[in-house]
mmCIF file of C-alpha atoms and ligand atoms in Angstrom:
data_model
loop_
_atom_site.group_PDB
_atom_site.id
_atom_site.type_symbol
_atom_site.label_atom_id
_atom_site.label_comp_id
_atom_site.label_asym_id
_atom_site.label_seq_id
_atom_site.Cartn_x
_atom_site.Cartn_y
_atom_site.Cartn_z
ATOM 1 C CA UNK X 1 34.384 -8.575 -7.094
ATOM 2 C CA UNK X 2 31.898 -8.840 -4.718
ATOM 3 C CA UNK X 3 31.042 -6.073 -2.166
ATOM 4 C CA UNK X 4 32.808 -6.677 0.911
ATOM 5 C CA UNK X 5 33.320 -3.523 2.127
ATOM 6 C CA UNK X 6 31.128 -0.773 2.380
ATOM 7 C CA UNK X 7 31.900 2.658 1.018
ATOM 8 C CA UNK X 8 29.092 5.105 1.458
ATOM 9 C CA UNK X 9 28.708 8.431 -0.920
ATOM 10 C CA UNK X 10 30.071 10.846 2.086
ATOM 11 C CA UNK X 11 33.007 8.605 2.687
ATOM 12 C CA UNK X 12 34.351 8.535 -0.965
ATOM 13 C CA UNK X 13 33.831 11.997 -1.389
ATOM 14 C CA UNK X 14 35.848 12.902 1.224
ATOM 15 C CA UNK X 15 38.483 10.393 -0.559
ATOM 16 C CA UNK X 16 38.259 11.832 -3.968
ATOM 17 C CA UNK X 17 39.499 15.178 -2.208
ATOM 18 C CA UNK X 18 42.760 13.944 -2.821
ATOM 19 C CA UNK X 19 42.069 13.538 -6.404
ATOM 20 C CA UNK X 20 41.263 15.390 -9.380
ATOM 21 C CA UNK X 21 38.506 13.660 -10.617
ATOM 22 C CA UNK X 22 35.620 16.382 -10.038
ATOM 23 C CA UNK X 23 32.707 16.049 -7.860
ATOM 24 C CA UNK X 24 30.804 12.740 -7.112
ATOM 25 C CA UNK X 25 28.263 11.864 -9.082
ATOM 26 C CA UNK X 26 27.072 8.152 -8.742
ATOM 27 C CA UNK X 27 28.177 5.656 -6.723
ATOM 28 C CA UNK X 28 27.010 1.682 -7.455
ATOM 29 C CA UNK X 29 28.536 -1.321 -5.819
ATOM 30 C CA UNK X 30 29.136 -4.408 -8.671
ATOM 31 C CA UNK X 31 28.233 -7.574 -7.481
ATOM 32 C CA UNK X 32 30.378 -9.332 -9.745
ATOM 33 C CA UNK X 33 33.573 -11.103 -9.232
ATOM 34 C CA UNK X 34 34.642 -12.705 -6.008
ATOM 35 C CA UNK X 35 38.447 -11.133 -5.461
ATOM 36 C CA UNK X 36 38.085 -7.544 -4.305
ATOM 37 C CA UNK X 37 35.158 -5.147 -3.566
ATOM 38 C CA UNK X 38 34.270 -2.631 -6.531
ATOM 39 C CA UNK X 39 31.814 0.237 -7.495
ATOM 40 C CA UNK X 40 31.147 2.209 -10.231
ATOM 41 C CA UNK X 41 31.836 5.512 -9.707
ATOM 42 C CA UNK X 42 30.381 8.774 -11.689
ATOM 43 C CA UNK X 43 31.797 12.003 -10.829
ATOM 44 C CA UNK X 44 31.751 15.208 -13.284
ATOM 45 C CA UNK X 45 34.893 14.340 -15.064
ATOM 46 C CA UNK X 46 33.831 11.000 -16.313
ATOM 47 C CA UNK X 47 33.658 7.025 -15.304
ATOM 48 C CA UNK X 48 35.357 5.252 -12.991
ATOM 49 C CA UNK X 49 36.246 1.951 -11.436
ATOM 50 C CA UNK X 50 36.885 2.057 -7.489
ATOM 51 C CA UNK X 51 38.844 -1.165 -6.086
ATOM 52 C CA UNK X 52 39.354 -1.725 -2.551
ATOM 53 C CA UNK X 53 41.406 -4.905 -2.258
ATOM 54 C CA UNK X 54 40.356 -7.320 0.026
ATOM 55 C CA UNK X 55 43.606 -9.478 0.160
ATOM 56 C CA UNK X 56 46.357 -7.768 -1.868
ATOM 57 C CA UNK X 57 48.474 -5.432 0.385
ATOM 58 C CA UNK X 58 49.705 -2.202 0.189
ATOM 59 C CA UNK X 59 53.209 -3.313 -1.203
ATOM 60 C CA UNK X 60 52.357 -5.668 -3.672
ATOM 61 C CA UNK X 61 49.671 -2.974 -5.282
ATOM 62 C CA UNK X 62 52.473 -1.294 -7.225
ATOM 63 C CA UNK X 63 53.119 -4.323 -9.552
ATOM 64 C CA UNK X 64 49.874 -4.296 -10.432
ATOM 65 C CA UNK X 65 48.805 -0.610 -10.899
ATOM 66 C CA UNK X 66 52.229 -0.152 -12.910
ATOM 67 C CA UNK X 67 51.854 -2.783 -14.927
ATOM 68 C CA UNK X 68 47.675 -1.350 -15.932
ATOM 69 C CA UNK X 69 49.532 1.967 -16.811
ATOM 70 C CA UNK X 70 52.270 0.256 -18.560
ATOM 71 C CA UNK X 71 49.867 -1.368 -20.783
ATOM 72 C CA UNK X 72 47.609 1.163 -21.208
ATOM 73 C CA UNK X 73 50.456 3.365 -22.536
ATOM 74 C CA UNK X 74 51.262 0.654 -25.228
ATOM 75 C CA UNK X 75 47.931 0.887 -26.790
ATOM 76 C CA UNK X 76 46.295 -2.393 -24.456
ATOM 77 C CA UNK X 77 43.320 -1.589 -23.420
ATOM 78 C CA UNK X 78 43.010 -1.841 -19.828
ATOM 79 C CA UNK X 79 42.121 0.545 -17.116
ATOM 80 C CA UNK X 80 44.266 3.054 -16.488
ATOM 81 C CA UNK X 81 44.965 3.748 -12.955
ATOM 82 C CA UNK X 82 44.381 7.500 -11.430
ATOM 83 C CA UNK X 83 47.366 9.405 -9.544
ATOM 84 C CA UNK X 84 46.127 11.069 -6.580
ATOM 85 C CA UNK X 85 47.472 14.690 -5.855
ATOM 86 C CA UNK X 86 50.624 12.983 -4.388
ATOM 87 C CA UNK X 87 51.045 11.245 -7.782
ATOM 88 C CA UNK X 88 50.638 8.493 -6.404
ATOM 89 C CA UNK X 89 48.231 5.495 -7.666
ATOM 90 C CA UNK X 90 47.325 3.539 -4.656
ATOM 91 C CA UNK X 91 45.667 5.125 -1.686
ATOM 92 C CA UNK X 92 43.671 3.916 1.759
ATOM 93 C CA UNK X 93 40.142 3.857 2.038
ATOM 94 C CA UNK X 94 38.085 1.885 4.834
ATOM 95 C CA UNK X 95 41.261 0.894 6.114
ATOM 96 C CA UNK X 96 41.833 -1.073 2.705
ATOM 97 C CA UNK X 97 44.483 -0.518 -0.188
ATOM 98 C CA UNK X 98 42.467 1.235 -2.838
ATOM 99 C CA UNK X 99 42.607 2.592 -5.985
ATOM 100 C CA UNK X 100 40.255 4.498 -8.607
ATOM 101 C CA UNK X 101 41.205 3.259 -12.493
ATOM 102 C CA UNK X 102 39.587 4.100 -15.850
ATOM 103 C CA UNK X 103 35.797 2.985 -16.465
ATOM 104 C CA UNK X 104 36.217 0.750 -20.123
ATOM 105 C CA UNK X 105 33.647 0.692 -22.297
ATOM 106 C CA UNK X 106 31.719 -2.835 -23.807
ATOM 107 C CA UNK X 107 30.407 -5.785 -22.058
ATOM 108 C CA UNK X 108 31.583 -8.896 -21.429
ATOM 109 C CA UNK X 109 29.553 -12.579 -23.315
ATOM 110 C CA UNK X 110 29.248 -15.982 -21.952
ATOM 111 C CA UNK X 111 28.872 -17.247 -25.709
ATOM 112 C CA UNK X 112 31.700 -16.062 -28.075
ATOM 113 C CA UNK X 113 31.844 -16.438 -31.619
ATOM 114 C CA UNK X 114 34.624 -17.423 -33.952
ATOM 115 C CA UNK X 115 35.290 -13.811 -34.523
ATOM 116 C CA UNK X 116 35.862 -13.390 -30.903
ATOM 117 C CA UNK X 117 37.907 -16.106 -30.497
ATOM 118 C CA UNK X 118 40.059 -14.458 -33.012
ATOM 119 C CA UNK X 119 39.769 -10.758 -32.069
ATOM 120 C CA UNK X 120 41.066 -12.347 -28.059
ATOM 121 C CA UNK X 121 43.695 -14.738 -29.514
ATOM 122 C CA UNK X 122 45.233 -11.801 -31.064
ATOM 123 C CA UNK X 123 44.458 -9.219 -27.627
ATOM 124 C CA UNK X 124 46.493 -12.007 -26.187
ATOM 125 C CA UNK X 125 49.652 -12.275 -28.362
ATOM 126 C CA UNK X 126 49.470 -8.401 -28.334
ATOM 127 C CA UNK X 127 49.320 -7.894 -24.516
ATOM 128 C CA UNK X 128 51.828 -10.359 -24.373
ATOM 129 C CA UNK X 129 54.381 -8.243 -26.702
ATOM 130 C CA UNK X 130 53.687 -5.462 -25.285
ATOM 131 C CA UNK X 131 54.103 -6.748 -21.580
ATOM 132 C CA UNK X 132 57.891 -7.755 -22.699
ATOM 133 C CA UNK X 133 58.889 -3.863 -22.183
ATOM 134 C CA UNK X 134 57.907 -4.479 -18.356
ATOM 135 C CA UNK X 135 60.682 -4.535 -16.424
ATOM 136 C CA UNK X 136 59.017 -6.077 -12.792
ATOM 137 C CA UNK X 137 58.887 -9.665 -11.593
ATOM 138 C CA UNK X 138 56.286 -11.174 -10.110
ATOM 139 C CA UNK X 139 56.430 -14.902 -9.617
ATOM 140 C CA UNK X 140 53.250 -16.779 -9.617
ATOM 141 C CA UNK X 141 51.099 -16.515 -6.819
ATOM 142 C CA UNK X 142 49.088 -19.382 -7.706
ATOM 143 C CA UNK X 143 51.699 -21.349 -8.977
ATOM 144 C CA UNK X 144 53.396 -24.845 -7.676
ATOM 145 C CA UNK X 145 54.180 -23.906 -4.282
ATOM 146 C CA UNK X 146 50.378 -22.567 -3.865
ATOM 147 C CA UNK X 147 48.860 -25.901 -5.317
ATOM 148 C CA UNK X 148 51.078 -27.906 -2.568
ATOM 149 C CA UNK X 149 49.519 -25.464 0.223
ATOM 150 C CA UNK X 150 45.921 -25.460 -0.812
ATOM 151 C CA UNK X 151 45.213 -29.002 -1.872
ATOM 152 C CA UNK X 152 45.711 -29.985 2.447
ATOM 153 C CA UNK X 153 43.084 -27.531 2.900
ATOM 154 C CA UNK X 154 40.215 -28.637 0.292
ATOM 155 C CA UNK X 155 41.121 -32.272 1.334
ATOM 156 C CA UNK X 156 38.680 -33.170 4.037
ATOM 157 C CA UNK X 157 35.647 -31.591 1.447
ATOM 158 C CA UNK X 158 36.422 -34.302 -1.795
ATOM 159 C CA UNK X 159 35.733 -37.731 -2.025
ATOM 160 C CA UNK X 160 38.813 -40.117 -2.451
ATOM 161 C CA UNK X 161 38.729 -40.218 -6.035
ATOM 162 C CA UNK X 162 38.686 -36.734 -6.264
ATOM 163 C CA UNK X 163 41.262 -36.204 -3.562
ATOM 164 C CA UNK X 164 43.358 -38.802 -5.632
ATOM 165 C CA UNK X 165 43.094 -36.764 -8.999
ATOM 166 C CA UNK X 166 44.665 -33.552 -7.393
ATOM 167 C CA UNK X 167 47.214 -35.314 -5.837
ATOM 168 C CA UNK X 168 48.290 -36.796 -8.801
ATOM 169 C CA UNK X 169 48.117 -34.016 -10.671
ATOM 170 C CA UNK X 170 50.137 -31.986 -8.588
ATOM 171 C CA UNK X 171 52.972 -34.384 -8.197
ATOM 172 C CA UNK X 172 52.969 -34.359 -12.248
ATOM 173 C CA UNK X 173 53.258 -30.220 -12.385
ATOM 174 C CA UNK X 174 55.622 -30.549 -9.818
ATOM 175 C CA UNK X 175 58.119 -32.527 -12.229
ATOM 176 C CA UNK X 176 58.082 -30.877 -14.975
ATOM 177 C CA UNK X 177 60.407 -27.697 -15.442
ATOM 178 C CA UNK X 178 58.054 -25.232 -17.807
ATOM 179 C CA UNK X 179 60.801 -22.540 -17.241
ATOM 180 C CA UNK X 180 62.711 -23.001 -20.659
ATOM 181 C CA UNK X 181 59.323 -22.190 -22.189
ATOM 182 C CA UNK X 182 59.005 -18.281 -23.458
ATOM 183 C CA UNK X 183 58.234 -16.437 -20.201
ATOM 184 C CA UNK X 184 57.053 -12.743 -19.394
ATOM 185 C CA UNK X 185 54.068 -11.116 -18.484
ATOM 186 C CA UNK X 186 50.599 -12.947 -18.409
ATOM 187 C CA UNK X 187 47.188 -11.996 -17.371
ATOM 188 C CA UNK X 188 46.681 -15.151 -15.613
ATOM 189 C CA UNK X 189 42.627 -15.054 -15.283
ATOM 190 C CA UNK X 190 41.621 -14.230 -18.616
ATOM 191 C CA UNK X 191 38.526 -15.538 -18.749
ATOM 192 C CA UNK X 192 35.053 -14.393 -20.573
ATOM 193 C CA UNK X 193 33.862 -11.990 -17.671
ATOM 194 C CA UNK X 194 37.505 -10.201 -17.272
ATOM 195 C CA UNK X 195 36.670 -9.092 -21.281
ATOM 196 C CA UNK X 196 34.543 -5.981 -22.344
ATOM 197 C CA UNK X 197 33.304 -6.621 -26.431
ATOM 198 C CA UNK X 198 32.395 -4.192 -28.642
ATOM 199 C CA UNK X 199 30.839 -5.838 -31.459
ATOM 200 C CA UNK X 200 33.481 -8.341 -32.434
ATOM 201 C CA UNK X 201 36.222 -5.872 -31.341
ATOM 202 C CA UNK X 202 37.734 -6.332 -27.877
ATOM 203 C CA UNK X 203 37.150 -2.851 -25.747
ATOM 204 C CA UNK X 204 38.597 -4.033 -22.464
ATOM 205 C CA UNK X 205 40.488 -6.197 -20.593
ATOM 206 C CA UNK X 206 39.892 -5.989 -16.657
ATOM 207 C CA UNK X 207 41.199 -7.310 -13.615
ATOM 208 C CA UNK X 208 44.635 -7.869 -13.649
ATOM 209 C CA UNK X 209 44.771 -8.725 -9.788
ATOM 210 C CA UNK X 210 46.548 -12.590 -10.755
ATOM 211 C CA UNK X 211 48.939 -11.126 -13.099
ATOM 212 C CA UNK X 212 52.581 -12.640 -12.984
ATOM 213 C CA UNK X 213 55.767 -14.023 -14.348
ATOM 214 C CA UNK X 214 55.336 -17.093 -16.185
ATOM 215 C CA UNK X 215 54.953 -19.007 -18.930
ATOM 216 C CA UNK X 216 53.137 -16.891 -21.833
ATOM 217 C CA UNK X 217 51.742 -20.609 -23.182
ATOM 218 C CA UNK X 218 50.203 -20.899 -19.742
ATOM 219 C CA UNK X 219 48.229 -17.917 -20.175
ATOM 220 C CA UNK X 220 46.987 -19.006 -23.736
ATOM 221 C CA UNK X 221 45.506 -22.355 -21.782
ATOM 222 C CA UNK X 222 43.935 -20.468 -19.067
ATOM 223 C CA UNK X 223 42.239 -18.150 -21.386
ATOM 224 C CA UNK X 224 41.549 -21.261 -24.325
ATOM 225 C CA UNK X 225 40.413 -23.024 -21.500
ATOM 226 C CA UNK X 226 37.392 -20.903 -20.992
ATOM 227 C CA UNK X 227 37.003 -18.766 -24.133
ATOM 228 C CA UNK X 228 36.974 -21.872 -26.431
ATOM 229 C CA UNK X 229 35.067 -24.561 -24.294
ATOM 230 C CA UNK X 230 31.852 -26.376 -24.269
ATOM 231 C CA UNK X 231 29.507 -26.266 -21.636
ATOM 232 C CA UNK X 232 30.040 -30.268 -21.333
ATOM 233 C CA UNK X 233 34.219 -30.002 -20.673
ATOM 234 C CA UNK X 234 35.592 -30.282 -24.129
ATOM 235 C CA UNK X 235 37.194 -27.998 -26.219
ATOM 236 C CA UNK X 236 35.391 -26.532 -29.074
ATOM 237 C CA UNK X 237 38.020 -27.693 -31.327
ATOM 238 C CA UNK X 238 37.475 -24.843 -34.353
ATOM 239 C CA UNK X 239 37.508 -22.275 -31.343
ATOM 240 C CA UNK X 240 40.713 -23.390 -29.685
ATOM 241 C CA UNK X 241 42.242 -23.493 -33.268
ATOM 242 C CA UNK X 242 40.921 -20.163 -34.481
ATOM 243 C CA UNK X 243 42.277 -18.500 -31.322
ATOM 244 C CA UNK X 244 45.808 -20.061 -31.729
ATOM 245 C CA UNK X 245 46.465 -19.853 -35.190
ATOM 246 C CA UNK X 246 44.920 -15.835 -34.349
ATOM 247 C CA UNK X 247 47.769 -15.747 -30.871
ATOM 248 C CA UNK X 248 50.255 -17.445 -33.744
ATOM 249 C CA UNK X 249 50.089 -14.551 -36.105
ATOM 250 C CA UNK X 250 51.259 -11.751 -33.307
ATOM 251 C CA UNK X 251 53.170 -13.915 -30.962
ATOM 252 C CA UNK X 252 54.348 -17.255 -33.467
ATOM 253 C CA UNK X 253 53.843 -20.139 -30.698
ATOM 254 C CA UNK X 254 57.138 -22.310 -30.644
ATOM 255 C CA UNK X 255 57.501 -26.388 -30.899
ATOM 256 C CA UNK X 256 58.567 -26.638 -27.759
ATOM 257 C CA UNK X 257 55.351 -24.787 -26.740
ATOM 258 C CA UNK X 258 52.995 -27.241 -29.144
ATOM 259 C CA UNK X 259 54.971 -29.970 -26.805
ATOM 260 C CA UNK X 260 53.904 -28.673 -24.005
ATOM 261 C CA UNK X 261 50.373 -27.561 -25.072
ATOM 262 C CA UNK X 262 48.443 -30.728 -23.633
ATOM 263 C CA UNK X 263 50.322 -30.091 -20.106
ATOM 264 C CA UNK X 264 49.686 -26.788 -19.872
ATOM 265 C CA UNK X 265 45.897 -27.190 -20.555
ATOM 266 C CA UNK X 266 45.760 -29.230 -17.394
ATOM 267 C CA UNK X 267 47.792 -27.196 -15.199
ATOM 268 C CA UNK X 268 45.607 -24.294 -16.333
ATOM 269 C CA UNK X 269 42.209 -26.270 -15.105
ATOM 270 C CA UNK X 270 43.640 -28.037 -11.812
ATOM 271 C CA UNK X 271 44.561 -24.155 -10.873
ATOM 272 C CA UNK X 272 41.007 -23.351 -11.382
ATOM 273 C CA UNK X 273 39.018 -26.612 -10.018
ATOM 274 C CA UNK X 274 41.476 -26.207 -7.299
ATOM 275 C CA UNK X 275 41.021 -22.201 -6.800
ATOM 276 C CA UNK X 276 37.084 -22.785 -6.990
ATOM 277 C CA UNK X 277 37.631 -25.670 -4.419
ATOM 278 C CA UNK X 278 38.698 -23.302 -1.929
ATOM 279 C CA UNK X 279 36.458 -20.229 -2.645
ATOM 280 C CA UNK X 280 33.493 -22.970 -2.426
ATOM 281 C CA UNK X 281 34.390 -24.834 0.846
ATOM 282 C CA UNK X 282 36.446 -22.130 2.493
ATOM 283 C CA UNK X 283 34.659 -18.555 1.940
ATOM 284 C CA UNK X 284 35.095 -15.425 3.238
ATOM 285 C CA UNK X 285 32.263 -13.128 4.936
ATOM 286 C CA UNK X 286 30.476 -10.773 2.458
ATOM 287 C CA UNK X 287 27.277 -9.170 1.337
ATOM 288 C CA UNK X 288 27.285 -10.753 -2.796
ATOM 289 C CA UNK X 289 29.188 -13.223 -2.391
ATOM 290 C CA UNK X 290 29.296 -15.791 -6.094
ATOM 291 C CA UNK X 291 31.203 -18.797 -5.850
ATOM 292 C CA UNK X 292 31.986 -20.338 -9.289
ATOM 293 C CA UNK X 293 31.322 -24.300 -9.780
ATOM 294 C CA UNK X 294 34.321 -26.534 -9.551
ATOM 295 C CA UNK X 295 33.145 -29.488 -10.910
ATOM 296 C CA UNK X 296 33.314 -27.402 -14.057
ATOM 297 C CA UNK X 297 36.770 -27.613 -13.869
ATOM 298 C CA UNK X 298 37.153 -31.220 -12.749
ATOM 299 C CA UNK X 299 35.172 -32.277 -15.869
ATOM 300 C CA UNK X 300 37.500 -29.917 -18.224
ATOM 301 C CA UNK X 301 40.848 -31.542 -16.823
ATOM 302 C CA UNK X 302 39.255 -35.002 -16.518
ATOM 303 C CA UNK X 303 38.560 -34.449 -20.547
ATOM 304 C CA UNK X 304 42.270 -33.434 -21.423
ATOM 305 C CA UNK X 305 44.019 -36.449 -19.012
ATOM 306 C CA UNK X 306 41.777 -38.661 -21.231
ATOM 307 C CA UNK X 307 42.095 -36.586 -24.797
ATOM 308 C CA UNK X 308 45.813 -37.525 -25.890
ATOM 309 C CA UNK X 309 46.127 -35.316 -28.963
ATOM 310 C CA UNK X 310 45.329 -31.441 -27.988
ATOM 311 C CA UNK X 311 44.100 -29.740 -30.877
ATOM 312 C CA UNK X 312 46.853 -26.952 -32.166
ATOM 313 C CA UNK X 313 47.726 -24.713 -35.074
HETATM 314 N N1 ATP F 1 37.831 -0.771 -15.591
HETATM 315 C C1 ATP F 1 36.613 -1.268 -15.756
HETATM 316 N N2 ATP F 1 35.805 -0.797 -16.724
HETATM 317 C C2 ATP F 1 34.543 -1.266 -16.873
HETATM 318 N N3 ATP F 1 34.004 -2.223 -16.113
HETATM 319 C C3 ATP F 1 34.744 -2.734 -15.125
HETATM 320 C C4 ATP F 1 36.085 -2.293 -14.900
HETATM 321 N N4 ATP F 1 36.572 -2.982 -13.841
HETATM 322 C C5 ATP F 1 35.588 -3.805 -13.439
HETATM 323 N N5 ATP F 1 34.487 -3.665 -14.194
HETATM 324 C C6 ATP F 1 33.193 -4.371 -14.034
HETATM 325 O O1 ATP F 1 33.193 -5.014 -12.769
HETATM 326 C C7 ATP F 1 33.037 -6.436 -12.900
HETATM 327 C C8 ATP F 1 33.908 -7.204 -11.920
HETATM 328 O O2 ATP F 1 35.269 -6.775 -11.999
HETATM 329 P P1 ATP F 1 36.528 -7.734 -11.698
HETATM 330 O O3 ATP F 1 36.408 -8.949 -12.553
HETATM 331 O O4 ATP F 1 37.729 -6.906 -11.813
HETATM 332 O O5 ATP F 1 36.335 -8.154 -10.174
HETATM 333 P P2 ATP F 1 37.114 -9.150 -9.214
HETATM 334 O O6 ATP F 1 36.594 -9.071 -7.828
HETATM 335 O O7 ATP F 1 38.557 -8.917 -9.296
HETATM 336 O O8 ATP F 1 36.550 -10.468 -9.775
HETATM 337 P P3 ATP F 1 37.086 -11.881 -10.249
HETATM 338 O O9 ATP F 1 38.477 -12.040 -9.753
HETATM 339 O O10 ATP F 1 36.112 -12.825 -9.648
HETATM 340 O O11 ATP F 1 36.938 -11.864 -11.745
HETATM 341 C C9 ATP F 1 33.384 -6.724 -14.327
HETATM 342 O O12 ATP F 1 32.718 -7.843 -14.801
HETATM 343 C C10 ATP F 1 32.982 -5.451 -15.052
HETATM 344 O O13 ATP F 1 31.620 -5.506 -15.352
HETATM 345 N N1 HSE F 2 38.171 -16.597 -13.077
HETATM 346 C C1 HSE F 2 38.122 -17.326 -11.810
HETATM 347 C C2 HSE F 2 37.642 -16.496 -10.669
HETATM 348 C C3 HSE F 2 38.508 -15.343 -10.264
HETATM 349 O O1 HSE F 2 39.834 -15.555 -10.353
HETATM 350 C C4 HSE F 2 37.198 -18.526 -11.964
HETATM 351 O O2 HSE F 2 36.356 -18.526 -12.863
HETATM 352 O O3 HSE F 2 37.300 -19.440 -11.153
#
């Protein structure tokens, strides 16, 4: 989240009236992130995380915010959304949808070890159990029908070759029918800086604003894809292995899931190069605004087209 909208320390405080969160304390805008704007917030009850959303509205908040509490309640640990005095989790502020959710301790690494492969593989089968028990539906918002509307857009920005690859790699998503695979909840963005560590332990997941209804072996790509890659595009192979065999042990993966393993790793980084494409090309206005590279994620799903054999269990 960047900081696109301004809050100032009168303005919240008038906002946390309708809360019982105690008086302000602190108030610090994050320049992380590139979805939504978001500040720290102190007040004399404790920490907080304040999200105004920038492109989610009002009435698709509630899948979101119920889903951080359902979670929460079943042990995951994610922030846990505040009711207002109306009970209520979602509120207005600055015109925006907004909400105030649990601070989570631990901070997030660009260069995971084996252990934390592990200690996320396993965060992953579990959140993925536990998400089962949620009864909403949200199809994917970045999903096929997305990729067909974007690509047009980023088109007139690539050079032919590249233009070529996402075309083609569409058209092959497009085909396929991943809906026989086990579905349910994912995160959908699971990447190193939606994590909090603590020592090897995993203190927080974060940022749940991409979560949806799809395949659960789409979610372990996403999050392999970043957690378990080197810096030049290719998978660290003992990573991606110690954080399957660790998913494996909660959630056991399927064989028609190792079938569809090398597909999914390629879906999972054309809806990145493709997402990163747009952000890059087509920004919004802001104050800390940071893009993320997409030739990143053209080199990662150039490697898997040309690596036949995905590594596995
Ligand atoms: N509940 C929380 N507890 C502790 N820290 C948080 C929490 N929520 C957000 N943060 C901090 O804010 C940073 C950015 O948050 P987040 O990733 O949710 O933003 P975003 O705009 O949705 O970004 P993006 O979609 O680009 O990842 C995180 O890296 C983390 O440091
Ligand atoms: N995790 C995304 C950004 C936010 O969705 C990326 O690295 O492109």
């Amino acid at each position: 989240m960047s900081v696109y909208t301004t809050v100032s320390d009168a303005e919240l405080t008038v906002w946390l009236n309708d809360y019982s969160l105690g008086e302000l304390q602190e108030l610090q805008g994050i320049a992380s992130g590139i979805e939504n704007t978001n500040y720290f917030v102190t007040t004399s009850n404790g920490r907080f995380v304040l999200t105004l959303f920038e492109k989610l509205r009002a009435d698709e908040l509630p899948f979101y915010l119920n889903l951080m509490a359902h979670l929460a309640r079943h042990g995951i640990p994610c922030p846990a959304p505040m009711a207002n005095r109306h009970n209520q989790f979602l509120g207005v502020l600055k015109d925006k949808p907004a909400c105030i959710v649990s601070r989570l301790s631990g901070k997030s690494t660009t260069a995971p070890t084996l252990a934390h492969c592990a200690a996320m593989g396993a965060m992953l089968g579990q959140m993925h159990i536990a998400g089962q028990s949620f009864s909403q539906i949200m199809p994917n918002p970045r999903g096929g029908a997305w990729r067909m509307a974007t690509a047009p857009q980023v088109r007139p920005f690539i050079n032919t070759g590249q233009a070529a690859l996402l075309d083609s790699e569409i058209a092959l998503h497009a085909q396929r029918n991943y809906s026989l695979l086990p579905q349910g909840l994912i995160h959908a963005d699971l990447f190193r800086d939606n994590v909090l560590l603590e020592g090897e332990r995993v203190g927080g997941l974060i940022d749940f604003y991409f979560a949806c209804t799809d395949a659960l072996l789409y979610d372990v790509a996403i999050t392999v894809n970043d957690w378990c890659m080197r810096p030049d595009g290719i998978l660290d192979t003992t990573q991606a292995q110690t954080f399957l065999r660790a998913y494996h042990t909660v959630r056991p993966l399927q064989d028609s899931e190792h079938q569809a393993w090398p597909l999914m790793l390629r879906q999972a980084a054309l809806r990145f190069w493709l997402s990163r494409l747009f952000d890059k090309y087509l920004p919004r206005d802001g104050e800390l605004i940071h893009a993320h590279d997409p030739a990143h994620f053209e080199r990662i799903l150039k490697n898997h087209i040309d690596t036949s054999q995905a590594v596995w269990i």
